[in-house]
XYZ file of C-alpha atoms in Angstrom:
353
model
C 129.962 130.953 98.300
C 130.167 129.967 101.957
C 130.548 132.355 104.865
C 133.340 131.248 107.194
C 132.519 133.495 110.139
C 130.452 136.558 111.009
C 131.227 139.437 113.384
C 128.698 141.877 114.873
C 129.912 145.064 116.543
C 129.016 148.724 117.045
C 132.691 149.648 117.276
C 135.928 148.832 115.556
C 136.799 145.259 116.457
C 139.861 144.895 118.659
C 141.505 141.483 118.248
C 144.420 142.134 120.587
C 143.021 143.296 123.925
C 140.300 140.807 124.885
C 139.315 140.823 128.556
C 136.408 138.372 128.581
C 134.750 135.790 126.357
C 131.187 134.620 126.871
C 129.769 131.483 125.230
C 126.130 130.817 124.494
C 125.682 127.021 124.482
C 121.996 125.948 124.417
C 122.603 122.447 125.846
C 123.802 124.072 129.085
C 120.192 125.208 129.681
C 119.249 121.575 130.176
C 122.428 120.816 132.150
C 121.468 123.622 134.577
C 117.710 122.950 134.403
C 117.277 121.918 138.040
C 118.725 125.213 139.224
C 116.792 127.397 136.770
C 113.507 125.606 137.468
C 113.722 126.538 141.145
C 113.765 130.250 140.344
C 110.104 130.431 139.258
C 107.548 131.720 141.767
C 103.995 130.431 142.036
C 101.759 133.437 141.469
C 98.054 134.235 141.487
C 96.230 135.294 138.326
C 96.753 138.959 137.486
C 95.096 141.179 134.911
C 98.374 142.911 134.021
C 101.251 140.407 133.497
C 103.793 143.243 133.375
C 103.203 143.816 137.085
C 104.324 140.291 137.919
C 107.836 139.523 139.124
C 107.931 135.797 138.534
C 111.663 135.001 138.784
C 114.044 134.925 141.687
C 117.448 136.191 140.591
C 120.041 133.457 140.120
C 123.596 133.847 141.353
C 126.518 133.089 139.112
C 128.568 129.973 139.816
C 132.345 130.182 139.942
C 133.693 127.050 138.262
C 137.400 127.828 138.219
C 139.790 130.470 139.529
C 143.474 130.794 138.686
C 146.150 133.431 138.332
C 145.284 133.660 134.615
C 141.493 133.530 134.416
C 138.189 132.918 136.140
C 135.422 130.760 134.655
C 131.816 131.151 135.708
C 128.275 130.271 134.693
C 125.596 132.931 134.753
C 121.994 133.310 133.574
C 120.161 135.878 131.478
C 116.336 135.800 131.573
C 114.363 137.553 128.840
C 110.637 138.310 128.834
C 108.070 138.512 126.048
C 104.645 140.037 126.718
C 101.530 139.166 124.751
C 97.931 140.261 125.214
C 97.251 137.526 127.777
C 100.642 135.921 128.289
C 104.021 136.535 129.816
C 106.727 134.330 128.311
C 110.037 134.016 130.107
C 113.077 132.315 128.620
C 116.208 131.797 130.662
C 119.544 131.340 128.935
C 122.747 129.936 130.387
C 126.115 131.445 129.524
C 129.635 130.388 130.407
C 132.201 133.152 130.748
C 136.001 133.279 130.900
C 137.395 136.440 132.471
C 141.095 136.972 131.846
C 143.414 138.632 134.364
C 145.488 140.015 131.486
C 144.314 140.900 127.991
C 144.521 138.103 125.389
C 144.629 138.007 121.615
C 141.740 136.590 119.592
C 143.731 133.484 118.587
C 144.854 132.824 122.173
C 141.277 133.062 123.385
C 140.048 130.565 120.776
C 142.618 128.033 122.058
C 141.454 128.673 125.633
C 137.826 128.145 124.592
C 138.666 124.750 123.087
C 140.504 123.705 126.226
C 137.432 124.080 128.435
C 134.942 123.152 125.716
C 136.582 119.718 125.615
C 136.041 119.395 129.367
C 132.345 120.210 128.937
C 132.113 117.597 126.164
C 133.486 115.138 128.707
C 131.224 116.176 131.609
C 128.046 116.195 129.504
C 129.163 113.086 127.562
C 128.023 114.883 124.442
C 129.596 117.002 121.719
C 127.714 120.223 120.944
C 127.981 123.469 119.021
C 128.434 127.004 120.319
C 125.520 129.201 119.208
C 127.561 132.392 119.395
C 130.431 133.966 121.319
C 130.662 137.465 122.794
C 134.124 138.989 123.179
C 134.648 141.948 125.508
C 137.700 144.113 124.811
C 139.206 147.242 126.304
C 137.356 149.300 123.670
C 133.966 147.579 123.504
C 132.568 144.188 122.536
C 131.714 142.101 119.489
C 129.731 138.943 118.790
C 131.227 136.146 116.736
C 129.577 133.210 114.928
C 131.569 130.557 113.090
C 130.406 128.171 110.406
C 130.970 124.731 112.047
C 132.496 123.502 108.778
C 135.349 125.981 109.197
C 135.733 125.108 112.872
C 136.453 121.564 111.688
C 133.490 120.276 113.669
C 131.454 117.675 111.824
C 129.060 115.817 114.083
C 125.297 115.430 114.270
C 123.764 117.304 117.184
C 120.277 116.028 117.908
C 118.284 118.775 119.614
C 116.054 116.120 121.187
C 118.958 114.434 122.973
C 120.251 116.147 126.080
C 123.340 115.728 128.242
C 124.028 112.495 130.114
C 124.603 114.412 133.335
C 123.262 117.429 135.196
C 125.072 120.165 137.064
C 123.304 118.868 140.186
C 125.172 115.538 139.830
C 128.172 117.385 141.272
C 128.669 119.638 144.246
C 130.110 123.041 143.438
C 133.364 122.100 145.184
C 133.547 118.940 143.034
C 133.065 121.001 139.862
C 135.791 123.400 140.955
C 138.116 120.481 141.697
C 137.353 118.956 138.273
C 138.254 122.208 136.498
C 141.489 122.446 138.487
C 142.462 118.870 137.664
C 141.548 119.380 134.000
C 143.833 122.405 133.803
C 146.770 120.273 135.006
C 145.874 117.256 132.850
C 145.350 119.315 129.689
C 148.653 121.145 130.139
C 150.436 117.792 130.546
C 148.700 116.085 127.601
C 147.738 118.954 125.280
C 148.618 117.247 121.996
C 146.981 113.932 122.923
C 143.746 115.537 124.152
C 143.535 117.826 121.115
C 144.046 114.822 118.828
C 141.273 112.872 120.569
C 138.704 115.652 120.344
C 139.661 116.669 116.815
C 138.973 113.037 115.908
C 135.763 112.502 117.847
C 134.325 115.791 116.568
C 134.753 114.748 112.933
C 132.350 111.956 112.051
C 133.557 112.054 108.442
C 136.862 110.457 109.414
C 137.019 106.802 108.381
C 137.164 104.338 111.306
C 140.712 103.347 110.312
C 141.869 106.938 110.958
C 139.927 107.009 114.222
C 141.650 103.833 115.430
C 145.055 105.199 114.476
C 144.439 108.483 116.308
C 142.924 106.900 119.421
C 145.861 104.510 119.783
C 148.209 107.495 119.358
C 146.398 109.128 122.281
C 146.878 106.013 124.423
C 150.512 105.734 123.381
C 151.092 109.349 124.423
C 149.368 109.280 127.835
C 151.077 106.022 128.868
C 154.659 107.103 128.090
C 155.473 107.335 131.790
C 153.772 104.025 132.667
C 155.758 100.827 133.065
C 153.669 97.775 132.361
C 154.194 94.146 133.276
C 156.008 91.501 131.261
C 153.349 89.858 129.120
C 153.195 86.839 126.873
C 152.610 87.408 123.191
C 149.343 85.994 121.895
C 150.182 82.792 119.941
C 148.026 83.947 117.013
C 150.179 86.978 116.243
C 152.658 87.165 113.411
C 155.434 87.783 115.939
C 154.598 84.608 117.888
C 154.425 82.493 114.757
C 157.810 83.792 113.572
C 159.310 83.081 116.990
C 157.901 79.566 116.916
C 159.606 78.882 113.576
C 162.930 79.992 115.073
C 162.410 77.743 118.087
C 161.705 74.767 115.839
C 165.062 75.252 114.113
C 166.951 75.283 117.425
C 165.624 71.978 118.769
C 168.635 70.007 117.597
C 171.128 72.645 118.782
C 169.859 73.786 122.190
C 168.921 71.735 125.222
C 165.498 72.044 126.840
C 166.534 74.661 129.409
C 168.156 76.842 126.730
C 165.113 76.503 124.531
C 162.804 77.605 127.352
C 164.941 80.660 128.063
C 164.974 81.555 124.373
C 161.214 81.050 124.227
C 160.731 83.482 127.113
C 162.894 86.069 125.357
C 161.142 85.722 122.015
C 157.564 85.449 123.229
C 157.376 88.115 125.869
C 156.265 91.742 125.643
C 158.662 94.242 127.179
C 157.184 96.392 130.020
C 157.797 99.578 128.002
C 156.118 98.339 124.822
C 152.773 99.932 123.962
C 150.868 96.664 124.477
C 152.206 96.373 127.998
C 151.620 100.031 128.862
C 148.118 99.884 127.387
C 147.352 96.741 129.425
C 148.496 98.507 132.586
C 146.231 101.485 131.837
C 143.270 99.125 131.360
C 144.025 97.319 134.629
C 143.802 100.673 136.457
C 140.280 101.364 135.153
C 138.956 97.845 134.462
C 136.035 98.265 136.908
C 134.756 101.143 134.759
C 134.829 99.294 131.440
C 132.762 96.596 129.709
C 133.965 93.036 130.217
C 134.853 92.548 126.535
C 137.837 94.890 126.734
C 140.430 92.205 127.480
C 144.183 91.649 127.065
C 143.413 89.959 123.757
C 141.506 93.047 122.607
C 144.485 95.242 123.498
C 147.017 93.136 121.611
C 144.690 92.808 118.648
C 143.869 96.517 118.402
C 147.531 97.538 118.616
C 148.417 95.114 115.813
C 145.429 96.451 113.869
C 146.803 99.983 114.237
C 150.194 98.723 113.018
C 148.567 97.161 109.971
C 146.622 100.368 109.243
C 149.754 102.482 109.564
C 152.162 100.098 107.790
C 150.278 98.017 105.254
C 153.237 95.698 104.607
C 153.378 94.297 108.147
C 150.949 91.511 107.192
C 149.790 91.130 110.785
C 147.558 88.105 111.365
C 146.028 88.772 114.806
C 143.984 91.841 113.797
C 140.392 92.998 113.460
C 138.544 92.752 110.166
C 137.633 96.015 108.457
C 133.970 95.239 109.104
C 134.761 95.488 112.843
C 136.537 98.843 112.694
C 133.515 100.958 113.693
C 132.931 98.920 116.848
C 136.653 98.889 117.684
C 136.859 102.681 117.341
C 133.848 103.065 119.642
C 135.416 100.792 122.281
C 138.544 102.937 122.196
C 136.426 106.022 122.960
C 134.997 104.153 125.949
C 138.514 103.495 127.220
C 139.678 107.078 126.651
C 136.610 108.654 128.264
C 136.888 106.347 131.277
C 140.588 107.207 131.582
C 140.007 110.980 131.412
C 137.026 110.951 133.773
C 138.922 108.795 136.253
C 141.867 111.225 136.163
C 139.407 113.948 137.147
C 138.169 111.827 140.080
C 134.577 111.708 138.808
C 132.118 109.506 140.686
C 132.622 105.868 139.552
C 128.922 105.199 138.984
C 128.638 108.277 136.784
C 131.675 107.179 134.748
C 130.159 103.735 134.209
C 126.922 105.347 133.085
C 128.825 107.566 130.611
C 130.831 104.674 129.204
C 127.635 102.777 128.310
C 127.003 105.304 125.518
């Protein structure tokens, strides 16, 4: 028997009229460490530790304000007294305050929306320790079994975030949250697909590749690429070459060249062309081995994974799938971070891992 989720409350739980949700996420303690560390006072020895006020109060930080909700970070210090010691532990919480009451299911969707942004900013997936919901009639605490949240990744407690809150100014953070709100609303399905994939390490790399290419296909729908030449090693190029061979005795040289251009070019609206355009916009943020050849090869690999009878020839071997999937996450993270106007050096540092 496995418990799916647990609720703690002193009152009847109200699932319909939620005013605020507060998340306890331990990794945020390290993300905010520089700020929390500055709150401690240097004090002289004292015979009674209970007389000591050793913390300066921390303000909350408004991360996002809209007509629908406000998001803020706040801190909750707790003290433990021993015979000769005074132990203080500060905890970081992130809170969403809604302008109008929300249902439990609506709030869970909202949590995921901004949780994905934190995954991106910390360059790390992590679990929520617990969630506190405040309603019009009281409050309740909720804990979910990660298995039933469809989260399956290894969280190493010894490995912290790749960034700190102090890497950004508060105005930059607020701008990032605003831009994320717009980007997520425009690309909800694609972003959900990416994070549902990256948060499930049990997915085979073939499924990861398929899903990551679907993300890229979706976010580039409005992009017009350039006319490209098909790689001569592809099945499509080899088939075109056979056709050209048969026309040598029928067409003159000029006609053959025009036919060759038609058969061996990639249309600007094809995925390979759109994908190449996306890469060209963020090439300075990516490793050098993500080339036009990689793009054509990975798209044909996705086609072979999806339609096994295509018999594509210019594709990656199955032994390379793990590395290919990882490279696609580098591209997607660089794309998302760049859309949020994150510092270029920070993006490059993120993409290394």
